Amino acid sequence: MHMGNRKHTFKEWIIAVRPWSFPASAMPVIVTLGYLLWKSGETPIALNWGYGIWALVNIIIFHAAGNTWSDYFDFRKSVDAEDTFGVKTLTSGMFSPEEIKRLSIVLLAVAVAGGIALMCLTGLPLLWIGLGGAACSLLYPFLKYNALGDLVIFMAYAILPTLGTSFVASGAVAWDSLWLAPPVGLITVAILHANNTRDTATDKRANIRTFAMEIGGKASRITYYAEILIPFVWIAVCCIAGIFPVWSLFAAAALVPASANIKMMKRSGNEGTSAIGTLDEMTAKLQMVFSLLLTLSFIIAYVF
């Protein structure tokens, strides 16, 4: 039974936007700002930190809008039910579907307004990057139900924010910043992949198709391992090639939480998907640790 129009606490509104998932959107921006700082030590670039922080806040609001939009459609399509994992804002009756839909529209409007204002201050390229991000948010439920969610997430939370942040902070699209997209983006995709692997049975019941469903349990586990480990290999190769400073090897310390995540995913082969009940949240934490270490490495390289 839904509690409809009762007054909600601030904590409930925070729960509704799923803040644990925000590293997925925040970290690409933070890593890009760290990278630009390092590059500014080599070639003089006037960085606008105010616009960089604006971009960070804006993408988090976009992400919150995307989360609630997705939750609304998942509930409407019975993808989320009382026996499914994940957020319970709708299945528990904490919020009514209309409340979540309104929240999503308000958040999207705020993000669009913020993006338009930032575009007026920086330039037209941001319009195309912003439109791409908005399209990813709005089309995500449909694409997720047709096994394309992973691709959309990589575009929305790796390629677009990297290019957008480099543009607003430096005044020009820094194409070389795309070297950051694969390592950061793959761990973000792994958050969704862990979620979809766990929810395979309930997603099948709801008659939708996800990438995890299409490839099956064993291939899903192997895919997760690759999404978690390739970023470390990528960083090492970029350090050897001189694309990243050697300090970036510091990010290897994130192999500690990464190995714990891999062990958890491995257990799902014998114990079933209940073994990975919290793996999406753990992968989001890994994203934060990995990206903050990478950002720190750029700051150290800039200082020294």
PDB file of N, CA, C and O in Angstrom, residues 28 129 153-164 177-178 181-182 185:
ATOM      1  N   PRO A  28      34.249  10.632 -12.839  1.00  0.00           N
ATOM      2  CA  PRO A  28      34.825  11.045 -14.137  1.00  0.00           C
ATOM      3  C   PRO A  28      35.182  12.538 -14.162  1.00  0.00           C
ATOM      4  O   PRO A  28      36.194  12.925 -14.736  1.00  0.00           O
ATOM      5  N   ILE A 129      27.178  18.090 -25.848  1.00  0.00           N
ATOM      6  CA  ILE A 129      27.541  17.149 -24.783  1.00  0.00           C
ATOM      7  C   ILE A 129      26.367  16.998 -23.806  1.00  0.00           C
ATOM      8  O   ILE A 129      26.006  15.896 -23.409  1.00  0.00           O
ATOM      9  N   ILE A 153      25.538   3.635 -20.306  1.00  0.00           N
ATOM     10  CA  ILE A 153      26.239   4.052 -19.084  1.00  0.00           C
ATOM     11  C   ILE A 153      27.672   4.461 -19.410  1.00  0.00           C
ATOM     12  O   ILE A 153      28.181   5.447 -18.876  1.00  0.00           O
ATOM     13  N   PHE A 154      28.338   3.716 -20.288  1.00  0.00           N
ATOM     14  CA  PHE A 154      29.714   4.075 -20.665  1.00  0.00           C
ATOM     15  C   PHE A 154      29.740   5.440 -21.355  1.00  0.00           C
ATOM     16  O   PHE A 154      30.634   6.259 -21.102  1.00  0.00           O
ATOM     17  N   MET A 155      28.770   5.679 -22.199  1.00  0.00           N
ATOM     18  CA  MET A 155      28.689   6.970 -22.897  1.00  0.00           C
ATOM     19  C   MET A 155      28.386   8.098 -21.909  1.00  0.00           C
ATOM     20  O   MET A 155      29.053   9.141 -21.908  1.00  0.00           O
ATOM     21  N   ALA A 156      27.383   7.873 -21.031  1.00  0.00           N
ATOM     22  CA  ALA A 156      26.905   8.931 -20.128  1.00  0.00           C
ATOM     23  C   ALA A 156      27.843   9.213 -18.973  1.00  0.00           C
ATOM     24  O   ALA A 156      27.911  10.346 -18.483  1.00  0.00           O
ATOM     25  N   TYR A 157      28.571   8.183 -18.508  1.00  0.00           N
ATOM     26  CA  TYR A 157      29.393   8.356 -17.311  1.00  0.00           C
ATOM     27  C   TYR A 157      30.884   8.121 -17.546  1.00  0.00           C
ATOM     28  O   TYR A 157      31.635   7.884 -16.600  1.00  0.00           O
ATOM     29  N   ALA A 158      31.301   8.183 -18.819  1.00  0.00           N
ATOM     30  CA  ALA A 158      32.736   8.100 -19.113  1.00  0.00           C
ATOM     31  C   ALA A 158      33.090   9.105 -20.214  1.00  0.00           C
ATOM     32  O   ALA A 158      33.785  10.090 -19.962  1.00  0.00           O
ATOM     33  N   ILE A 159      32.575   8.885 -21.414  1.00  0.00           N
ATOM     34  CA  ILE A 159      32.972   9.724 -22.556  1.00  0.00           C
ATOM     35  C   ILE A 159      32.440  11.156 -22.430  1.00  0.00           C
ATOM     36  O   ILE A 159      33.215  12.123 -22.491  1.00  0.00           O
ATOM     37  N   LEU A 160      31.134  11.313 -22.225  1.00  0.00           N
ATOM     38  CA  LEU A 160      30.542  12.664 -22.194  1.00  0.00           C
ATOM     39  C   LEU A 160      31.057  13.524 -21.034  1.00  0.00           C
ATOM     40  O   LEU A 160      31.438  14.681 -21.259  1.00  0.00           O
ATOM     41  N   PRO A 161      31.085  13.022 -19.789  1.00  0.00           N
ATOM     42  CA  PRO A 161      31.580  13.884 -18.709  1.00  0.00           C
ATOM     43  C   PRO A 161      33.056  14.245 -18.829  1.00  0.00           C
ATOM     44  O   PRO A 161      33.467  15.333 -18.453  1.00  0.00           O
ATOM     45  N   THR A 162      33.855  13.327 -19.382  1.00  0.00           N
ATOM     46  CA  THR A 162      35.282  13.604 -19.569  1.00  0.00           C
ATOM     47  C   THR A 162      35.467  14.761 -20.546  1.00  0.00           C
ATOM     48  O   THR A 162      36.197  15.720 -20.273  1.00  0.00           O
ATOM     49  N   LEU A 163      34.782  14.688 -21.683  1.00  0.00           N
ATOM     50  CA  LEU A 163      34.870  15.757 -22.686  1.00  0.00           C
ATOM     51  C   LEU A 163      34.254  17.052 -22.167  1.00  0.00           C
ATOM     52  O   LEU A 163      34.815  18.140 -22.343  1.00  0.00           O
ATOM     53  N   GLY A 164      33.090  16.946 -21.520  1.00  0.00           N
ATOM     54  CA  GLY A 164      32.392  18.122 -21.005  1.00  0.00           C
ATOM     55  C   GLY A 164      33.194  18.855 -19.940  1.00  0.00           C
ATOM     56  O   GLY A 164      33.311  20.090 -19.970  1.00  0.00           O
ATOM     57  N   SER A 177      41.979  13.780 -23.014  1.00  0.00           N
ATOM     58  CA  SER A 177      41.378  13.366 -21.736  1.00  0.00           C
ATOM     59  C   SER A 177      40.579  12.067 -21.889  1.00  0.00           C
ATOM     60  O   SER A 177      40.254  11.412 -20.889  1.00  0.00           O
ATOM     61  N   LEU A 178      40.284  11.681 -23.124  1.00  0.00           N
ATOM     62  CA  LEU A 178      39.548  10.425 -23.356  1.00  0.00           C
ATOM     63  C   LEU A 178      40.349   9.195 -22.933  1.00  0.00           C
ATOM     64  O   LEU A 178      39.780   8.113 -22.795  1.00  0.00           O
ATOM     65  N   ALA A 181      38.674   7.752 -20.014  1.00  0.00           N
ATOM     66  CA  ALA A 181      37.328   7.172 -20.127  1.00  0.00           C
ATOM     67  C   ALA A 181      37.291   5.649 -19.921  1.00  0.00           C
ATOM     68  O   ALA A 181      36.445   5.156 -19.167  1.00  0.00           O
ATOM     69  N   PRO A 182      38.191   4.863 -20.556  1.00  0.00           N
ATOM     70  CA  PRO A 182      38.090   3.393 -20.365  1.00  0.00           C
ATOM     71  C   PRO A 182      38.268   2.929 -18.921  1.00  0.00           C
ATOM     72  O   PRO A 182      37.424   2.165 -18.433  1.00  0.00           O
ATOM     73  N   GLY A 185      35.323   4.445 -16.829  1.00  0.00           N
ATOM     74  CA  GLY A 185      34.041   4.009 -17.386  1.00  0.00           C
ATOM     75  C   GLY A 185      33.753   2.532 -17.193  1.00  0.00           C
ATOM     76  O   GLY A 185      32.616   2.143 -16.919  1.00  0.00           O
TER      77      GLY A 185
END
